[in-house]
Short mmCIF file of C-alpha atoms and ligand atoms in Angstrom, two decimals:
data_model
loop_
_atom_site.label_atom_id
_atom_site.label_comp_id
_atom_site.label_asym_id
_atom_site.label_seq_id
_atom_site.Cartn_x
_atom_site.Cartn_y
_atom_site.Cartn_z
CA UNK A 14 -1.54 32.60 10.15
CA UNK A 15 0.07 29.92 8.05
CA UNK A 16 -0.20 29.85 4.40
CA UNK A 17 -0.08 26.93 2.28
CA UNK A 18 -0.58 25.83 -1.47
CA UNK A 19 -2.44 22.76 -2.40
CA UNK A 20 -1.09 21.07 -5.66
CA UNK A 21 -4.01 18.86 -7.63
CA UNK A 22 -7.90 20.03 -7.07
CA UNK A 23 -8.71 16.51 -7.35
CA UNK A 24 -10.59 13.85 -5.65
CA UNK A 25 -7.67 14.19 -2.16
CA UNK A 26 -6.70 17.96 -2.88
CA UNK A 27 -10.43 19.20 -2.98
CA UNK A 28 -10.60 16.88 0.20
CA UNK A 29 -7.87 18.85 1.77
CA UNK A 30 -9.55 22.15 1.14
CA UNK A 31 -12.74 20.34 2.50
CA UNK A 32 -11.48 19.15 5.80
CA UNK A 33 -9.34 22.67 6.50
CA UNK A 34 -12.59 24.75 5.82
CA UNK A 35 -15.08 21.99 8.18
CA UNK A 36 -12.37 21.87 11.03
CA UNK A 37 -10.95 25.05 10.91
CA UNK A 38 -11.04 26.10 14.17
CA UNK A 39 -9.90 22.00 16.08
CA UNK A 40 -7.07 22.81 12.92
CA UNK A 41 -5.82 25.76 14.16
CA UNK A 42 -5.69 25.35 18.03
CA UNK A 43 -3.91 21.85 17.39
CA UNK A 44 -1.68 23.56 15.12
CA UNK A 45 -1.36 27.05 17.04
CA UNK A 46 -2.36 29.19 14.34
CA UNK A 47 -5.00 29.17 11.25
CA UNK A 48 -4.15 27.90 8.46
CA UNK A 49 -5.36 29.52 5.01
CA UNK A 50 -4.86 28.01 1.70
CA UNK A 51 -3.31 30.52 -0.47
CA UNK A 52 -3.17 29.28 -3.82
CA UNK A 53 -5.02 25.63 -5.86
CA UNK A 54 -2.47 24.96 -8.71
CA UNK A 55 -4.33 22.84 -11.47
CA UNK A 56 -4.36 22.88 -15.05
CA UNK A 57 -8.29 23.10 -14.67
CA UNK A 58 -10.54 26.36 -13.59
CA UNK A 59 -13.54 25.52 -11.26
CA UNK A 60 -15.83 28.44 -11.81
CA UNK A 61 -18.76 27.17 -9.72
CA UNK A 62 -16.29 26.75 -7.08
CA UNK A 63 -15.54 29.54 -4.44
CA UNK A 64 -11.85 28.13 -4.50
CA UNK A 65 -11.84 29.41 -8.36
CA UNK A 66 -9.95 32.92 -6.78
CA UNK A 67 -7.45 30.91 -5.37
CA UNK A 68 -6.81 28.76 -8.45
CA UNK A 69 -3.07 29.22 -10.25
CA UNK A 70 -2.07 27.44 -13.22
CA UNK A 71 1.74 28.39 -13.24
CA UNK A 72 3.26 26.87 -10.44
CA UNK A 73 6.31 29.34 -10.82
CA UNK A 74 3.82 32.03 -8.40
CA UNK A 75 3.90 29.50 -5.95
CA UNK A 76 7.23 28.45 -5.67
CA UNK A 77 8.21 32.26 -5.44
CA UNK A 78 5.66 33.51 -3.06
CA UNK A 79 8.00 33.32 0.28
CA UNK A 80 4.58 33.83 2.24
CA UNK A 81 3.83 30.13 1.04
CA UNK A 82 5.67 27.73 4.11
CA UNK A 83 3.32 24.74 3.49
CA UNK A 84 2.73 22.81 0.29
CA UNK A 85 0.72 19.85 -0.27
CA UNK A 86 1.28 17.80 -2.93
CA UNK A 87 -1.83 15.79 -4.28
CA UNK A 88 -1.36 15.27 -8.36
CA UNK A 89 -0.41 11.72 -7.86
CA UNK A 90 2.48 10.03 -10.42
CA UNK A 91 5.90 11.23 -10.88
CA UNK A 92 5.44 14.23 -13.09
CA UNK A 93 5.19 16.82 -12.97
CA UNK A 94 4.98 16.30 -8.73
CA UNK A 95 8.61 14.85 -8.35
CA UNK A 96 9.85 18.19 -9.97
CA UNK A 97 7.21 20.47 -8.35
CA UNK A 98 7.70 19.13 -4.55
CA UNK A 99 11.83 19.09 -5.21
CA UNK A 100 11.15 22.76 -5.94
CA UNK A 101 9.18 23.33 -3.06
CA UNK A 102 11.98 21.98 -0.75
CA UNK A 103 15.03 23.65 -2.30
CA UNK A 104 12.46 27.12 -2.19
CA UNK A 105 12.77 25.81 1.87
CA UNK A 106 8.85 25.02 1.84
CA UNK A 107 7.64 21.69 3.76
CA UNK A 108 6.07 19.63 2.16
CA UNK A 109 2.84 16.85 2.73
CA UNK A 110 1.99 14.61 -0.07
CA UNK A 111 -0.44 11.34 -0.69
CA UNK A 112 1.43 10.01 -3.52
CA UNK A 113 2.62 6.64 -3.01
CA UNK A 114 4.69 6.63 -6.38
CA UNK A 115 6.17 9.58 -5.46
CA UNK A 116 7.41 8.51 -2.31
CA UNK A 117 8.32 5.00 -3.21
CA UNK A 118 10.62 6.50 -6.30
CA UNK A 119 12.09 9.18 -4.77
CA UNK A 120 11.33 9.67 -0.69
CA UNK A 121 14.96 9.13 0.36
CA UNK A 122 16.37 11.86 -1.47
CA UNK A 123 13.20 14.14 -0.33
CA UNK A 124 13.74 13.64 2.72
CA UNK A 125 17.33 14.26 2.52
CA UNK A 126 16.84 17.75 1.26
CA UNK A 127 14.01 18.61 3.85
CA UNK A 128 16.67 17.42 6.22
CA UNK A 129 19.57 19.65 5.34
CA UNK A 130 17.06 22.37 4.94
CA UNK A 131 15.74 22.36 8.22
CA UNK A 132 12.29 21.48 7.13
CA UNK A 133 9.65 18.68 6.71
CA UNK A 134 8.49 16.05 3.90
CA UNK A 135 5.58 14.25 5.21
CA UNK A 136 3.89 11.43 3.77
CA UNK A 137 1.16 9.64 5.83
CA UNK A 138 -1.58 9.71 3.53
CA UNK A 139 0.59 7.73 0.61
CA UNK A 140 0.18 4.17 2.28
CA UNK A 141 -3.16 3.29 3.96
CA UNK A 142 -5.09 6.58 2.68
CA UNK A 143 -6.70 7.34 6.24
CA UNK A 144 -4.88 5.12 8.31
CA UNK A 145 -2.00 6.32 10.92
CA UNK A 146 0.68 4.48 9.91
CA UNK A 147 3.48 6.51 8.90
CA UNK A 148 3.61 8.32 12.08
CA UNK A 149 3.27 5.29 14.16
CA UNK A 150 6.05 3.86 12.66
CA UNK A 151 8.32 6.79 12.48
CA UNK A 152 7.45 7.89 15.92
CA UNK A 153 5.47 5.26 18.32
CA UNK A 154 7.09 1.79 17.41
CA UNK A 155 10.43 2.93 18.14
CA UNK A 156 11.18 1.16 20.87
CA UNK A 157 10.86 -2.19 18.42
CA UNK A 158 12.61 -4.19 16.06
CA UNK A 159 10.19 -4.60 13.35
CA UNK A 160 9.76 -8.39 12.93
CA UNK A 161 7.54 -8.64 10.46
CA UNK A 162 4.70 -6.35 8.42
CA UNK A 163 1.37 -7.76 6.95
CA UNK A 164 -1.23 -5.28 5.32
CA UNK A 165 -3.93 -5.15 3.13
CA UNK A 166 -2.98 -2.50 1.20
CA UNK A 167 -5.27 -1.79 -1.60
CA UNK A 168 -8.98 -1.26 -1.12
CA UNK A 169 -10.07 -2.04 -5.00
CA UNK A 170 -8.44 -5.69 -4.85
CA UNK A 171 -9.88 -6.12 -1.14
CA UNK A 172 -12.93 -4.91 -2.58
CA UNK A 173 -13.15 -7.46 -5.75
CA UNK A 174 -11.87 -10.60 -3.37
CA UNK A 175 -14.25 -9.68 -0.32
CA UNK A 176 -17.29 -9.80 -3.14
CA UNK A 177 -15.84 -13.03 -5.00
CA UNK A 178 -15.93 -14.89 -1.77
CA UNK A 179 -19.29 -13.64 -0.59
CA UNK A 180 -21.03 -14.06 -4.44
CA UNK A 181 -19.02 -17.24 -5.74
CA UNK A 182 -18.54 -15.00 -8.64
CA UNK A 183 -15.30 -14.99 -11.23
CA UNK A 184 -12.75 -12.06 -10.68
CA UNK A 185 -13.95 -10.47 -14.16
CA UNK A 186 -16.97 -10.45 -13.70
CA UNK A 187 -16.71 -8.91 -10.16
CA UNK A 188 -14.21 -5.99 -11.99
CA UNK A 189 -16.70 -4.83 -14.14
CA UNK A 190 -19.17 -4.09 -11.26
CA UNK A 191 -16.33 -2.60 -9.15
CA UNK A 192 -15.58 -0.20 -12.25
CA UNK A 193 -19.18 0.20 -12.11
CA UNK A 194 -19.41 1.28 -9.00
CA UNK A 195 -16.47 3.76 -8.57
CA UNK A 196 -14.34 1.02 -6.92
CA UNK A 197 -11.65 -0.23 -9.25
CA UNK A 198 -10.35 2.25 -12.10
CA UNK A 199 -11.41 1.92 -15.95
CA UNK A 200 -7.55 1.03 -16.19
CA UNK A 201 -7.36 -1.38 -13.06
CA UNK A 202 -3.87 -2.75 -13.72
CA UNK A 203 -1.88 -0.69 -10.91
CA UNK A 204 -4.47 -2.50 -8.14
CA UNK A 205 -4.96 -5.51 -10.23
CA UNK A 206 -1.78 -6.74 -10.48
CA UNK A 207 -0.29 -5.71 -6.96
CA UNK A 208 1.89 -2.64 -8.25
CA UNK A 209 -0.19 -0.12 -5.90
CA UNK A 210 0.14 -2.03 -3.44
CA UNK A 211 3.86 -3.00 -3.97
CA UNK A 212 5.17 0.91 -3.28
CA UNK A 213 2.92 1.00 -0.06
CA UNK A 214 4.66 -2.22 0.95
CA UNK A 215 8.68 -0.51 0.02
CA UNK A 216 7.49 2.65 1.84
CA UNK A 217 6.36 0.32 4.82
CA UNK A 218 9.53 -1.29 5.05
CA UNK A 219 12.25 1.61 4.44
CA UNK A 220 10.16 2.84 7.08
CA UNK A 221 10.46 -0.19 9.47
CA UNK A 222 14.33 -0.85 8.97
CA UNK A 223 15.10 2.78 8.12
CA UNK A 224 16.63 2.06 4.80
CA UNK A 225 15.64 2.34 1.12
CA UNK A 226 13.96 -0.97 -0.54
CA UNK A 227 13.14 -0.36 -3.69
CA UNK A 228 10.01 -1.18 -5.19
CA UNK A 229 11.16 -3.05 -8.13
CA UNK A 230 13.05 -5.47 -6.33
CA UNK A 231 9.72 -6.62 -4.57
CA UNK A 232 8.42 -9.45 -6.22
CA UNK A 233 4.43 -8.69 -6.84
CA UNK A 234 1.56 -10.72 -7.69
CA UNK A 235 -1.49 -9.58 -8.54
CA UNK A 236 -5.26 -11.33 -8.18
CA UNK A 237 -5.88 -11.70 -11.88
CA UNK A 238 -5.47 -15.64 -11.62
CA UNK A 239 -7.97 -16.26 -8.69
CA UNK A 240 -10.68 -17.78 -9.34
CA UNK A 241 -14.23 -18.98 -7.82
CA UNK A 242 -13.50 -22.55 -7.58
CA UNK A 243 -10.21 -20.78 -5.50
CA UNK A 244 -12.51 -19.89 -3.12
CA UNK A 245 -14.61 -22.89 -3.08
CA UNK A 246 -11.35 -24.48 -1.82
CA UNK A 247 -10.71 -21.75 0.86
CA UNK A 248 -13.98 -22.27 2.24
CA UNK A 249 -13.04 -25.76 2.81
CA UNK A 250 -10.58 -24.61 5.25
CA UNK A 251 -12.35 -22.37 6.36
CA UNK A 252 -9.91 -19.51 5.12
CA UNK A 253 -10.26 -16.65 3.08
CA UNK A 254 -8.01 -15.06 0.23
CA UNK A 255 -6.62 -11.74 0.78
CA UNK A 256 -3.53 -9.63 -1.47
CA UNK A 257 -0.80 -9.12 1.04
CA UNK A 258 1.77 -6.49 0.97
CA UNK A 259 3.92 -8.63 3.37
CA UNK A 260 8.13 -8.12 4.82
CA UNK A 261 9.72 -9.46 7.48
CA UNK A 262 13.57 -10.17 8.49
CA UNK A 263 14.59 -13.44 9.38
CA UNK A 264 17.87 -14.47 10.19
CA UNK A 265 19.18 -11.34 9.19
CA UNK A 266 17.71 -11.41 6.07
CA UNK A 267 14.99 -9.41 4.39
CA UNK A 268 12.07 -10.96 2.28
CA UNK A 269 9.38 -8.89 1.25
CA UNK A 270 6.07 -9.63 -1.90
CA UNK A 271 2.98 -8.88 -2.49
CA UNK A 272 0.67 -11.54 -3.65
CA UNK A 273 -2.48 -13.77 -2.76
CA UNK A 274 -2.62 -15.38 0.23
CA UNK A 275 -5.20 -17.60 2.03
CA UNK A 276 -5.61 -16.87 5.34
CA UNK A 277 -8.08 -18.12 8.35
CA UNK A 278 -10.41 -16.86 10.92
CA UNK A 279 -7.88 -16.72 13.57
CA UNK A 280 -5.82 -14.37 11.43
CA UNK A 281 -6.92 -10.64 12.73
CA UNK A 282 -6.51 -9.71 9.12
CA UNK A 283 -9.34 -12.12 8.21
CA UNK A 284 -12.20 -10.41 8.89
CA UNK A 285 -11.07 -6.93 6.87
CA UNK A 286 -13.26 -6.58 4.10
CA UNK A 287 -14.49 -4.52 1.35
CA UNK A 288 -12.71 -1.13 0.35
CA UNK A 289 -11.03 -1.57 4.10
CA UNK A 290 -7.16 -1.75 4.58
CA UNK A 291 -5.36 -2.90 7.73
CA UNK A 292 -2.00 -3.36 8.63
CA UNK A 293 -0.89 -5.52 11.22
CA UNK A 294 2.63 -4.75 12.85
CA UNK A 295 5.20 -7.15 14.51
CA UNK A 296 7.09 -5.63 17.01
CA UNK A 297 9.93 -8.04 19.21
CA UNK A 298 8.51 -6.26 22.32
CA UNK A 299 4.93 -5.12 21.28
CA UNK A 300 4.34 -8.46 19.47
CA UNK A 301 1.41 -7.63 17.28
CA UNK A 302 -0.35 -4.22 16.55
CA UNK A 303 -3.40 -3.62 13.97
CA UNK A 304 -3.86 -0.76 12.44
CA UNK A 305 -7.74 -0.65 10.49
CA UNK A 306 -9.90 2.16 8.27
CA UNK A 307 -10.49 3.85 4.90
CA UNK A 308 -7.12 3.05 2.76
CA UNK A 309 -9.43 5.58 0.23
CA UNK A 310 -11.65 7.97 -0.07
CA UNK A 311 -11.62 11.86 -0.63
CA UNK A 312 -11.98 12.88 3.26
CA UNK A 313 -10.32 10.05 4.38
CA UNK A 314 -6.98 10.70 2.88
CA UNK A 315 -7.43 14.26 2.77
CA UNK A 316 -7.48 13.86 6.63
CA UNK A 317 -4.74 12.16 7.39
CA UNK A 318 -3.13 15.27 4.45
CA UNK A 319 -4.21 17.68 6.83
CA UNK A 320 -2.75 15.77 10.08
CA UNK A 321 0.76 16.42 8.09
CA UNK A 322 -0.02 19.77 7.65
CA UNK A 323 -1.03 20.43 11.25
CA UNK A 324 2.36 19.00 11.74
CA UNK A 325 4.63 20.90 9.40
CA UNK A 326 3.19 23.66 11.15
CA UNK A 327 4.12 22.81 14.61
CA UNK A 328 7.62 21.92 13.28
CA UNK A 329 8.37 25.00 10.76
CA UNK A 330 11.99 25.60 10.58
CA UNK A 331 12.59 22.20 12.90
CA UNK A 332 13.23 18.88 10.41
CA UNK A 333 11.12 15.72 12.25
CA UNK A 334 13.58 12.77 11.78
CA UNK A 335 12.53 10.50 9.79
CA UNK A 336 14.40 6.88 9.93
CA UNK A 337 14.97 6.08 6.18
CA UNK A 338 18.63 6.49 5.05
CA UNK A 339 19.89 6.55 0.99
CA UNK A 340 21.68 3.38 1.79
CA UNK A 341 19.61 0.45 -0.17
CA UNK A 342 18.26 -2.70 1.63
CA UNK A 343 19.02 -5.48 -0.25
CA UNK A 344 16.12 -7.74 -0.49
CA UNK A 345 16.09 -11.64 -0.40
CA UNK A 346 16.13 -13.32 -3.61
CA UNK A 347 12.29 -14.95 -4.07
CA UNK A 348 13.39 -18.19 -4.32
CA UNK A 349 15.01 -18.41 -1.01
CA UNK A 350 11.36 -17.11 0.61
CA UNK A 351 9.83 -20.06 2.65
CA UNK A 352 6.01 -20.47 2.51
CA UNK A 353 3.27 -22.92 2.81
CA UNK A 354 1.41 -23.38 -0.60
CA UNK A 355 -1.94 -24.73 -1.55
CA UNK A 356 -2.37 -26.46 -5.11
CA UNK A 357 -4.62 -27.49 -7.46
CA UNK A 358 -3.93 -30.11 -10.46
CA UNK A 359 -5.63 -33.10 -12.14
CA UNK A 360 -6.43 -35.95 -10.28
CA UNK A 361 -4.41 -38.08 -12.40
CA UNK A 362 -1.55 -37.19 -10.77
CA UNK A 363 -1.93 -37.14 -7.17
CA UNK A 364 0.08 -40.15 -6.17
CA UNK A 365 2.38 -38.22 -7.62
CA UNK A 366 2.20 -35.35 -5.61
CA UNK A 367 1.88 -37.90 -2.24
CA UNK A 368 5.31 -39.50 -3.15
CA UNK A 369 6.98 -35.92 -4.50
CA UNK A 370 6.14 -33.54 -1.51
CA UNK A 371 7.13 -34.05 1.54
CA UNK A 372 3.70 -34.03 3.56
CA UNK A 373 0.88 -33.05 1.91
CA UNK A 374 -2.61 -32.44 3.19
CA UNK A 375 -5.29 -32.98 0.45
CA UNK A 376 -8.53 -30.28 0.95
CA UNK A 377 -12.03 -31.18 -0.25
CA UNK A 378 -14.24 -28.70 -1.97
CA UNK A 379 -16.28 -31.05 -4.11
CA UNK A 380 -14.31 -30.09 -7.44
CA UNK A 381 -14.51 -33.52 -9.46
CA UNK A 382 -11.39 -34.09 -11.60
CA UNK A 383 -8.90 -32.09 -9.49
CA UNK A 384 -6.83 -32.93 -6.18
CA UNK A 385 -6.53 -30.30 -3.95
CA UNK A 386 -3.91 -30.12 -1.60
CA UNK A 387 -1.55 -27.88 1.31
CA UNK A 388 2.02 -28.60 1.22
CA UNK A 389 4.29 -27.66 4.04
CA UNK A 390 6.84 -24.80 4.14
CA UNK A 391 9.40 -24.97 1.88
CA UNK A 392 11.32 -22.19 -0.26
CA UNK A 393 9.93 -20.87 -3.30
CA UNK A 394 13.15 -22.93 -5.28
CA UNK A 395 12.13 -26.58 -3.98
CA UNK A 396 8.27 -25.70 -4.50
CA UNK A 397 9.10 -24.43 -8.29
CA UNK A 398 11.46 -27.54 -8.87
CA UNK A 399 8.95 -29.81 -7.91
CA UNK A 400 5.97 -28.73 -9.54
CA UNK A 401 7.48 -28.05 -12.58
CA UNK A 402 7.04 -31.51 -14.08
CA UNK A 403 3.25 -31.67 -13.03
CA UNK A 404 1.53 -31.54 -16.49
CA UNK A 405 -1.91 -31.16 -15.09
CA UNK A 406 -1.23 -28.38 -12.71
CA UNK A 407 -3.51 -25.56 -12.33
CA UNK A 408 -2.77 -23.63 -9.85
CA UNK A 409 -1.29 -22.57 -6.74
CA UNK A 410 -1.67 -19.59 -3.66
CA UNK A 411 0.05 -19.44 -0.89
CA UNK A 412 -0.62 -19.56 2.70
CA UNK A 413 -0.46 -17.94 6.15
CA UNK A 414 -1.29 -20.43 8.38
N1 HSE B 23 -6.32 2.46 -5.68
C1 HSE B 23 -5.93 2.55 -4.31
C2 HSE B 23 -6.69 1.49 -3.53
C3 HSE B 23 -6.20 3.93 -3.78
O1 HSE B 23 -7.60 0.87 -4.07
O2 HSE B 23 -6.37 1.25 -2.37
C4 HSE B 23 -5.45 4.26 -2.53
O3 HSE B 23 -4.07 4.25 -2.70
#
């Protein structure tokens, strides 16, 4: 019997309780023994809850408590959880967490310490909530050299941009029903404006080259500026838009963002929709492989929670490696980045834009006043340069096709 302490009775760590009490027996013979949950540290009591006698609020009794081997981690943010799962790992406890931020700010030195102390810090719920991915990556795709990964990351934004283009509706208007609904946050901003989905993507790619990116030097857009006449254009090309979490080496040379992108139906990522995320992988051997579910969700997440659990008990006292050394990836400056774009700006200056861009292929969608139009790739620099000294520009997303 293996005991373990979950960290956070909220929406994933009442999950985890959930799916270890509905599975338990599949749990244990995958595992080779049951697994009990000792101890629910929270600052909260739950008296209608039978999980109320198992509730702690010092986190001290768990640390100490030397029959403890397994501890999930499901508070989300930095702190107290950095501190709390560090303590875990020196106190030789594994440890499974879903916090992206957590991972993203600090996973190469936690892993470093479960690796000198013979033990495990797992991770698979913190990018794609339900989704394998983690363990795919760290343990299936090895045979690769990553060329390139594309996700959609965050369900909320996926959510709000799956309802504009279906409704025609404005992105603030589409929030407030998403808040409505339980979909987007009262604060939105971390899914908003990329930043969620900006640690899955540095997590991602440590992961893929096995070496830390940080998060800040990913440059992240958010979906703030879309807008419905956006997608009256994209439907004109019969395209879609969709926030990317996106790296890839070329040449050498890694570039990595989050932002906007319009895509088409040929794209497999196209047809992902609503609070689904999906990751498509590049392999130089593989080519491409898709990985699609819940990127949210109580049992969803708390699933793939318990999958780490299931192995940190297979592998007590034996450290899984993971591929993701303190040494930092540098990432390539934005402006060197190549990409297609598509812009919008008053009609008064497109023989402008004809004799300033290279080629240029104007899109109809029935906007009067406006020209429309796709450029072809260039880098971020010569794209900014140019457009610059358009006074009637209005907009401009890129593309993936
Ligand atoms: N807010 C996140 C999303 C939750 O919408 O995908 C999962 O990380």
């Amino acid at each position: 019997m293996i005991k373990i302490a979950v960290l956070g009775y909220g929406t994933v760590g009442s999950g985890v309780v959930k799916v270890l009490n509905t599975n338990a027996k599949k749990i244990a013979k995958r595992a080779g023994q049951e697994i009990e949950v000792k101890y629910v540290l929270d600052l909260r009591d739950f008296p209608d809850d039978p999980i109320q006698n198992k509730v702690v609020h010092d986190y001290e009794v768990i640390e100490k408590d030397d029959e403890v081997s397994v501890v999930v981690e499901t508070m989300g943010g930095t702190k107290p959880a950095y501190e709390f799962v560090k303590r875990a790992l020196l106190a030789g406890k594994s440890v499974c967490t879903s916090n992206k931020e957590l991972v993203a700010a600090h996973g190469t030195e936690l892993i470093q310490i479960a690796k000198d102390k013979g033990i495990n810090f797992f991770f698979e719920a913190s990018v794609g909530g339900g989704i394998p991915i983690i363990r795919p990556l760290n343990e299936c795709l090895t045979a690769d050299r990553i060329e390139q990964i594309n996700g959609i990351l965050n369900g909320t934004t996926n959510y709000i941009l799956t309802k504009m283009a279906k409704e025609g509706s404005d992105f603030d208007e589409v929030l407030k029903e998403a808040q409505k609904l339980g979909y987007a946050e009262k604060d939105p901003t971390a899914d908003v404006e990329g930043y969620d989905a900006c640690r899955k993507i540095a997590i991602l790619t440590s992961l893929a080259y096995g070496a830390q990116v940080d998060y800040e030097d990913i440059y992240t857009e958010g979906i703030t500026k879309i807008t419905a006449e956006d997608f009256r254009y994209a439907s004109a090309m019969d395209a879609s838009i969709k926030i990317f979490g996106t790296s890839k080496k070329i040449g050498g040379k890694l570039y990595a963002m989050v932002a906007p992108q319009m895509i088409q139906a040929d794209n497999p990522l196209y047809s992902v929709n609503d609070v689904f995320n999906a990751i498509c992988v590049t392999g130089n051997m593989l080519g491409d492989v898709m990985f699609y579910g819940k990127g949210a969700g109580k049992e969803a997440t708390a699933s793939a929670v318990v999958s780490d659990v299931v192995d940190a008990v297979k592998h007590l006292n034996q450290n899984v490696i993971i591929f993701w050394d303190a040494q930092k990836q540098e990432v390539a400056p934005m402006d060197e980045m190549e990409n297609r774009f598509f812009v919008r700006i008053g009609i008064s200056e497109k023989e402008k834009a004809e004799k300033e861009f290279d080629e240029i292929e104007p899109v109809d969608a029935g906007i009067e006043g406006e020209f429309g139009f796709l450029t072809s790739k260039m880098t971020e620099k010569a794209f900014h340069d140019i457009i610059a000294s358009f006074e009637t520009f209005i907009t401009r997303i890129r593309v993936g096709f």
